[in-house]
Amino acid sequence: GAGKTTLLNVLAQRPTLGDAGEWRGRVLINGAPPPPWWRRAAGYCMQRDIFFEELTVLEHLQCTAMLLLPAGWTSACKTAELERVVALLQLGGVRHSRVGSATQRGLSGGELKRLNIATELLGRPRLLFLDEPLTGLDSALAVTVIDALRAAATADRTTVMLTVHQPSSPIWAAFDNLMLLAKGGRTAYFGARADATAHFGALGHACPPSWNPPDFFIDLVSEGHRDEVVRAFAERNAPPPPPPAAEPLQPRPRPGFLATTLALLRRAQVKVRRSYLQPSEWYLVV
């Protein structure tokens, strides 16, 4: 009820608020309105994973590489980038497994989540939004995903913004900045992750030594101190000054019309062959 998904949708300029949806304000990138090609430069991992169930993991990622990686890259370069992403998210063991569906055995929930993230990382986005990407993952895989996102942020200069519920200590330590939302979308804290403990301590809410800080913060904004910490943050934090001028954001190259069409035709061919041209089995029930 804090509006985390709504915030991501607004920032990513996704038309998901519906006809009755309304929001006010401005979305700026480096102090300027987003350029027309902005949506193509941003990746978005939704909570729900949507794939062609007939494709294998490798086939899906190969098609994604053909659609998103620069046309000037050779096949060897695209394959190397694909293998790098597969290794980052530990998908090598299921590379030849079909995605599957509710009625057809395929990938597990955690594998689907990692495939979803791999799909977006393969496009090398400038900004990557992820809506609860750690849901359904055990603690070890959750750390693996966070490490992969951190590596992408460092290697590809990608800004990663994600929503998460009660991160563990290793995951908490991986973040640079934190936005803590209270019920109703009100901001209880926004700033450097390392400064959050001192901020709430100055308000008289010191985090106990044995507590995981995010657990303490979530309890703080969920109980009777919610209005207090929200009001204190609003009073102590005036609107930030305009950011200094930054170099113009340039789009990353994408394949042309012909390469895109060929990739989509190949994917459609596999889907048709495996879903509609399979021999049927008929049973007589008496």
Short mmCIF file of C-alpha atoms in Angstrom, two decimals:
data_model
loop_
_atom_site.label_atom_id
_atom_site.label_comp_id
_atom_site.label_asym_id
_atom_site.label_seq_id
_atom_site.Cartn_x
_atom_site.Cartn_y
_atom_site.Cartn_z
CA GLY A 1 0.00 0.00 0.00
CA ALA A 2 2.99 2.36 -0.08
CA GLY A 3 2.90 2.75 -3.87
CA LYS A 4 6.25 1.21 -4.78
CA THR A 5 5.04 -0.26 -8.07
CA THR A 6 3.17 2.94 -8.94
CA LEU A 7 6.35 4.95 -8.38
CA LEU A 8 8.33 2.69 -10.72
CA ASN A 9 5.60 2.92 -13.36
CA VAL A 10 5.57 6.71 -13.21
CA LEU A 11 9.35 6.99 -13.40
CA ALA A 12 9.49 4.52 -16.29
CA GLN A 13 6.55 6.31 -17.98
CA ARG A 14 4.59 3.11 -18.34
CA PRO A 15 0.88 3.61 -19.17
CA THR A 16 -0.36 1.32 -16.40
CA LEU A 17 -2.28 3.73 -14.18
CA GLY A 18 -5.52 3.23 -16.13
CA ASP A 19 -8.06 5.81 -17.26
CA ALA A 20 -8.73 6.85 -13.67
CA GLY A 21 -5.06 7.08 -12.75
CA GLU A 22 -3.62 10.50 -12.00
CA TRP A 23 -0.22 11.79 -11.00
CA ARG A 24 1.30 15.23 -10.79
CA GLY A 25 4.89 16.36 -11.07
CA ARG A 26 7.77 16.05 -13.49
CA VAL A 27 10.12 13.24 -14.44
CA LEU A 28 13.58 14.61 -15.23
CA ILE A 29 16.76 12.90 -16.37
CA ASN A 30 19.92 14.83 -15.55
CA GLY A 31 17.69 17.85 -14.96
CA ALA A 32 15.97 17.68 -18.37
CA PRO A 33 12.76 16.07 -19.68
CA PRO A 34 13.24 12.54 -21.02
CA PRO A 35 14.09 12.36 -24.74
CA PRO A 36 11.58 10.72 -27.12
CA TRP A 37 13.57 7.47 -27.28
CA TRP A 38 13.72 7.14 -23.50
CA ARG A 39 11.48 4.09 -23.14
CA ARG A 40 13.72 2.09 -25.45
CA ALA A 41 16.74 2.94 -23.30
CA ALA A 42 15.14 1.73 -20.06
CA GLY A 43 14.53 -1.85 -18.97
CA TYR A 44 11.66 -2.95 -16.75
CA CYS A 45 11.26 -6.27 -14.92
CA MET A 46 7.67 -6.78 -13.86
CA GLN A 47 6.53 -8.94 -10.97
CA ARG A 48 4.85 -11.29 -13.43
CA ASP A 49 7.13 -13.11 -15.85
CA ILE A 50 5.82 -13.36 -19.44
CA PHE A 51 7.56 -15.67 -21.93
CA PHE A 52 6.82 -17.96 -24.86
CA GLU A 53 6.41 -21.28 -23.08
CA GLU A 54 7.57 -23.32 -26.10
CA LEU A 55 11.07 -21.78 -26.23
CA THR A 56 14.10 -22.96 -24.32
CA VAL A 57 16.09 -20.54 -22.19
CA LEU A 58 18.85 -20.39 -24.80
CA GLU A 59 16.42 -19.80 -27.68
CA HIS A 60 14.70 -17.02 -25.78
CA LEU A 61 17.96 -15.25 -24.97
CA GLN A 62 19.28 -15.69 -28.51
CA CYS A 63 16.19 -13.96 -29.86
CA THR A 64 16.55 -11.22 -27.25
CA ALA A 65 20.18 -10.70 -28.26
CA MET A 66 19.16 -10.38 -31.91
CA LEU A 67 16.48 -7.83 -31.00
CA LEU A 68 18.43 -5.67 -28.55
CA LEU A 69 22.17 -5.86 -29.10
CA PRO A 70 23.74 -3.48 -31.65
CA ALA A 71 23.52 -4.51 -35.28
CA GLY A 72 27.23 -3.83 -35.71
CA TRP A 73 28.18 -6.56 -33.27
CA THR A 74 29.34 -9.84 -34.74
CA SER A 75 27.63 -13.11 -33.88
CA ALA A 76 30.62 -14.04 -31.73
CA CYS A 77 30.29 -10.81 -29.71
CA LYS A 78 26.57 -11.34 -29.19
CA THR A 79 27.15 -14.93 -28.12
CA ALA A 80 29.84 -13.84 -25.67
CA GLU A 81 27.51 -11.25 -24.14
CA LEU A 82 24.73 -13.84 -23.88
CA GLU A 83 27.04 -16.29 -22.13
CA ARG A 84 28.19 -13.58 -19.73
CA VAL A 85 24.61 -12.86 -18.66
CA VAL A 86 23.80 -16.58 -18.38
CA ALA A 87 26.79 -17.06 -16.10
CA LEU A 88 25.94 -13.99 -14.01
CA LEU A 89 22.47 -15.32 -13.22
CA GLN A 90 23.46 -18.99 -13.02
CA LEU A 91 21.17 -20.16 -15.81
CA GLY A 92 23.67 -22.49 -17.47
CA GLY A 93 22.10 -25.60 -15.99
CA VAL A 94 18.71 -24.88 -17.60
CA ARG A 95 19.85 -23.36 -20.88
CA HIS A 96 18.23 -26.18 -22.89
CA SER A 97 15.08 -26.41 -20.75
CA ARG A 98 11.81 -25.06 -22.07
CA VAL A 99 10.21 -22.17 -20.22
CA GLY A 100 7.02 -24.15 -19.68
CA SER A 101 3.69 -23.06 -18.26
CA ALA A 102 1.15 -23.93 -15.60
CA THR A 103 0.18 -27.06 -17.56
CA GLN A 104 3.57 -27.88 -19.08
CA ARG A 105 6.56 -28.65 -16.89
CA GLY A 106 9.35 -26.12 -17.28
CA LEU A 107 11.38 -23.68 -15.24
CA SER A 108 10.84 -23.10 -11.54
CA GLY A 109 9.61 -19.78 -10.20
CA GLY A 110 13.11 -18.70 -9.23
CA GLU A 111 14.52 -19.66 -12.63
CA LEU A 112 11.77 -17.68 -14.37
CA LYS A 113 12.60 -14.66 -12.24
CA ARG A 114 16.29 -14.90 -13.14
CA LEU A 115 15.45 -15.36 -16.82
CA ASN A 116 13.32 -12.23 -16.67
CA ILE A 117 16.24 -10.25 -15.25
CA ALA A 118 18.66 -11.78 -17.76
CA THR A 119 16.37 -10.67 -20.59
CA GLU A 120 16.57 -7.04 -19.49
CA LEU A 121 20.30 -7.12 -18.71
CA LEU A 122 21.01 -8.49 -22.17
CA GLY A 123 19.64 -5.26 -23.62
CA ARG A 124 22.27 -3.24 -21.69
CA PRO A 125 19.73 -0.60 -20.55
CA ARG A 126 20.74 2.84 -19.35
CA LEU A 127 18.27 2.55 -16.48
CA LEU A 128 16.83 -0.69 -15.15
CA PHE A 129 13.64 -0.83 -13.07
CA LEU A 130 12.83 -4.04 -11.20
CA ASP A 131 9.58 -4.59 -9.34
CA GLU A 132 10.29 -7.00 -6.46
CA PRO A 133 12.88 -9.06 -8.36
CA LEU A 134 13.82 -11.14 -5.30
CA THR A 135 10.34 -12.54 -4.67
CA GLY A 136 10.39 -16.34 -4.86
CA LEU A 137 14.17 -16.65 -4.52
CA ASP A 138 15.98 -18.27 -1.62
CA SER A 139 18.57 -16.20 0.23
CA ALA A 140 21.55 -17.53 -1.74
CA LEU A 141 19.95 -16.88 -5.15
CA ALA A 142 18.75 -13.46 -3.99
CA VAL A 143 22.35 -12.50 -3.23
CA THR A 144 23.39 -13.89 -6.64
CA VAL A 145 20.82 -11.68 -8.38
CA ILE A 146 21.89 -8.59 -6.44
CA ASP A 147 25.55 -9.29 -7.25
CA ALA A 148 24.63 -9.59 -10.95
CA LEU A 149 22.75 -6.29 -10.86
CA ARG A 150 25.66 -4.65 -9.07
CA ALA A 151 28.06 -5.98 -11.70
CA ALA A 152 25.83 -4.61 -14.48
CA ALA A 153 25.67 -1.23 -12.77
CA THR A 154 29.47 -1.13 -12.62
CA ALA A 155 30.39 -2.62 -15.99
CA ASP A 156 27.65 -1.10 -18.16
CA ARG A 157 27.11 2.12 -16.17
CA THR A 158 23.49 1.13 -15.67
CA THR A 159 21.42 2.81 -12.98
CA VAL A 160 19.45 0.10 -11.17
CA MET A 161 16.30 0.92 -9.21
CA LEU A 162 14.34 -1.86 -7.53
CA THR A 163 11.70 -2.46 -4.90
CA VAL A 164 12.32 -5.03 -2.19
CA HIS A 165 10.71 -6.25 1.02
CA GLN A 166 12.93 -6.63 4.09
CA PRO A 167 16.33 -7.25 2.47
CA SER A 168 18.87 -9.39 4.29
CA SER A 169 22.15 -7.89 5.50
CA PRO A 170 24.23 -8.84 2.40
CA ILE A 171 21.55 -7.42 0.09
CA TRP A 172 21.20 -4.28 2.20
CA ALA A 173 24.95 -3.65 1.99
CA ALA A 174 24.86 -3.74 -1.83
CA PHE A 175 22.66 -0.64 -2.18
CA ASP A 176 24.02 2.87 -2.63
CA ASN A 177 20.80 4.80 -2.00
CA LEU A 178 17.53 4.16 -0.21
CA MET A 179 13.99 5.45 -0.57
CA LEU A 180 11.75 4.37 2.29
CA LEU A 181 8.05 4.75 1.55
CA ALA A 182 5.32 4.79 4.18
CA LYS A 183 1.66 3.99 3.59
CA GLY A 184 0.07 6.28 1.05
CA GLY A 185 3.29 6.82 -0.88
CA ARG A 186 4.76 9.27 1.64
CA THR A 187 8.55 9.47 1.79
CA ALA A 188 10.05 8.59 5.17
CA TYR A 189 13.65 8.72 3.94
CA PHE A 190 15.51 9.33 0.71
CA GLY A 191 19.27 9.50 0.57
CA ALA A 192 22.44 7.51 0.98
CA ARG A 193 21.89 4.06 2.40
CA ALA A 194 24.85 4.47 4.76
CA ASP A 195 23.30 7.62 6.31
CA ALA A 196 19.87 6.15 7.06
CA THR A 197 20.75 4.77 10.50
CA ALA A 198 22.16 8.11 11.64
CA HIS A 199 19.12 9.95 10.27
CA PHE A 200 16.64 7.95 12.32
CA GLY A 201 18.97 7.96 15.31
CA ALA A 202 18.90 11.76 15.29
CA LEU A 203 15.11 11.55 15.50
CA GLY A 204 15.39 9.48 18.67
CA HIS A 205 14.93 6.10 16.98
CA ALA A 206 18.31 4.41 17.24
CA CYS A 207 18.59 1.01 15.57
CA PRO A 208 19.46 -1.66 18.18
CA PRO A 209 22.91 -3.20 17.59
CA SER A 210 21.53 -6.69 16.97
CA TRP A 211 18.89 -5.58 14.45
CA ASN A 212 19.11 -5.62 10.67
CA PRO A 213 18.62 -1.91 9.79
CA PRO A 214 15.96 -2.39 7.06
CA ASP A 215 13.85 -4.52 9.41
CA PHE A 216 14.03 -1.75 12.00
CA PHE A 217 13.12 0.95 9.45
CA ILE A 218 10.14 -1.01 8.13
CA ASP A 219 8.83 -1.54 11.65
CA LEU A 220 9.31 2.16 12.30
CA VAL A 221 7.16 3.31 9.37
CA SER A 222 4.58 0.58 9.93
CA GLU A 223 3.79 1.40 13.55
CA GLY A 224 2.85 4.48 15.55
CA HIS A 225 5.91 6.54 14.53
CA ARG A 226 4.96 6.68 10.84
CA ASP A 227 3.57 10.21 10.81
CA GLU A 228 6.42 11.47 12.96
CA VAL A 229 9.24 10.23 10.72
CA VAL A 230 7.46 11.30 7.53
CA ARG A 231 6.92 14.80 8.89
CA ALA A 232 10.50 15.02 10.17
CA PHE A 233 11.91 14.05 6.78
CA ALA A 234 9.76 16.64 5.00
CA GLU A 235 10.84 19.38 7.42
CA ARG A 236 14.55 18.56 7.32
CA ASN A 237 14.85 18.08 3.59
CA ALA A 238 14.10 21.04 1.38
CA PRO A 239 13.72 20.40 -2.36
CA PRO A 240 17.19 19.74 -3.81
CA PRO A 241 18.78 22.39 -6.04
CA PRO A 242 18.83 21.79 -9.79
CA PRO A 243 21.58 19.31 -10.70
CA PRO A 244 24.62 20.56 -12.61
CA ALA A 245 24.52 20.27 -16.35
CA ALA A 246 25.39 16.76 -17.48
CA GLU A 247 26.46 15.46 -20.83
CA PRO A 248 23.47 14.62 -23.05
CA LEU A 249 22.23 11.08 -22.69
CA GLN A 250 22.78 9.17 -25.90
CA PRO A 251 20.77 6.11 -26.97
CA ARG A 252 22.56 2.83 -27.44
CA PRO A 253 22.37 1.47 -30.99
CA ARG A 254 19.73 -1.12 -31.83
CA PRO A 255 19.34 -3.55 -34.77
CA GLY A 256 17.56 -2.36 -37.88
CA PHE A 257 14.19 -3.37 -39.28
CA LEU A 258 15.45 -6.38 -41.25
CA ALA A 259 17.40 -7.93 -38.37
CA THR A 260 14.46 -7.40 -36.01
CA THR A 261 12.01 -8.98 -38.45
CA LEU A 262 14.22 -12.04 -38.98
CA ALA A 263 14.59 -12.58 -35.23
CA LEU A 264 10.83 -12.40 -34.69
CA LEU A 265 10.13 -14.74 -37.61
CA ARG A 266 12.54 -17.34 -36.22
CA ARG A 267 10.88 -17.16 -32.83
CA ALA A 268 7.42 -17.47 -34.36
CA GLN A 269 8.56 -20.48 -36.40
CA VAL A 270 9.73 -22.32 -33.29
CA LYS A 271 6.50 -21.50 -31.45
CA VAL A 272 4.29 -22.72 -34.30
CA ARG A 273 6.30 -25.89 -34.82
CA ARG A 274 6.18 -26.87 -31.15
CA SER A 275 2.67 -25.77 -30.25
CA TYR A 276 0.55 -26.42 -33.34
CA LEU A 277 2.40 -29.06 -35.35
CA GLN A 278 2.87 -31.61 -32.59
CA PRO A 279 1.01 -34.90 -33.03
CA SER A 280 -2.21 -35.01 -31.04
CA GLU A 281 -3.33 -37.87 -28.84
CA TRP A 282 -6.98 -38.86 -28.67
CA TYR A 283 -8.54 -40.90 -25.90
CA LEU A 284 -11.88 -42.68 -25.84
CA VAL A 285 -13.46 -42.59 -22.40
CA VAL A 286 -16.21 -45.15 -21.81
#
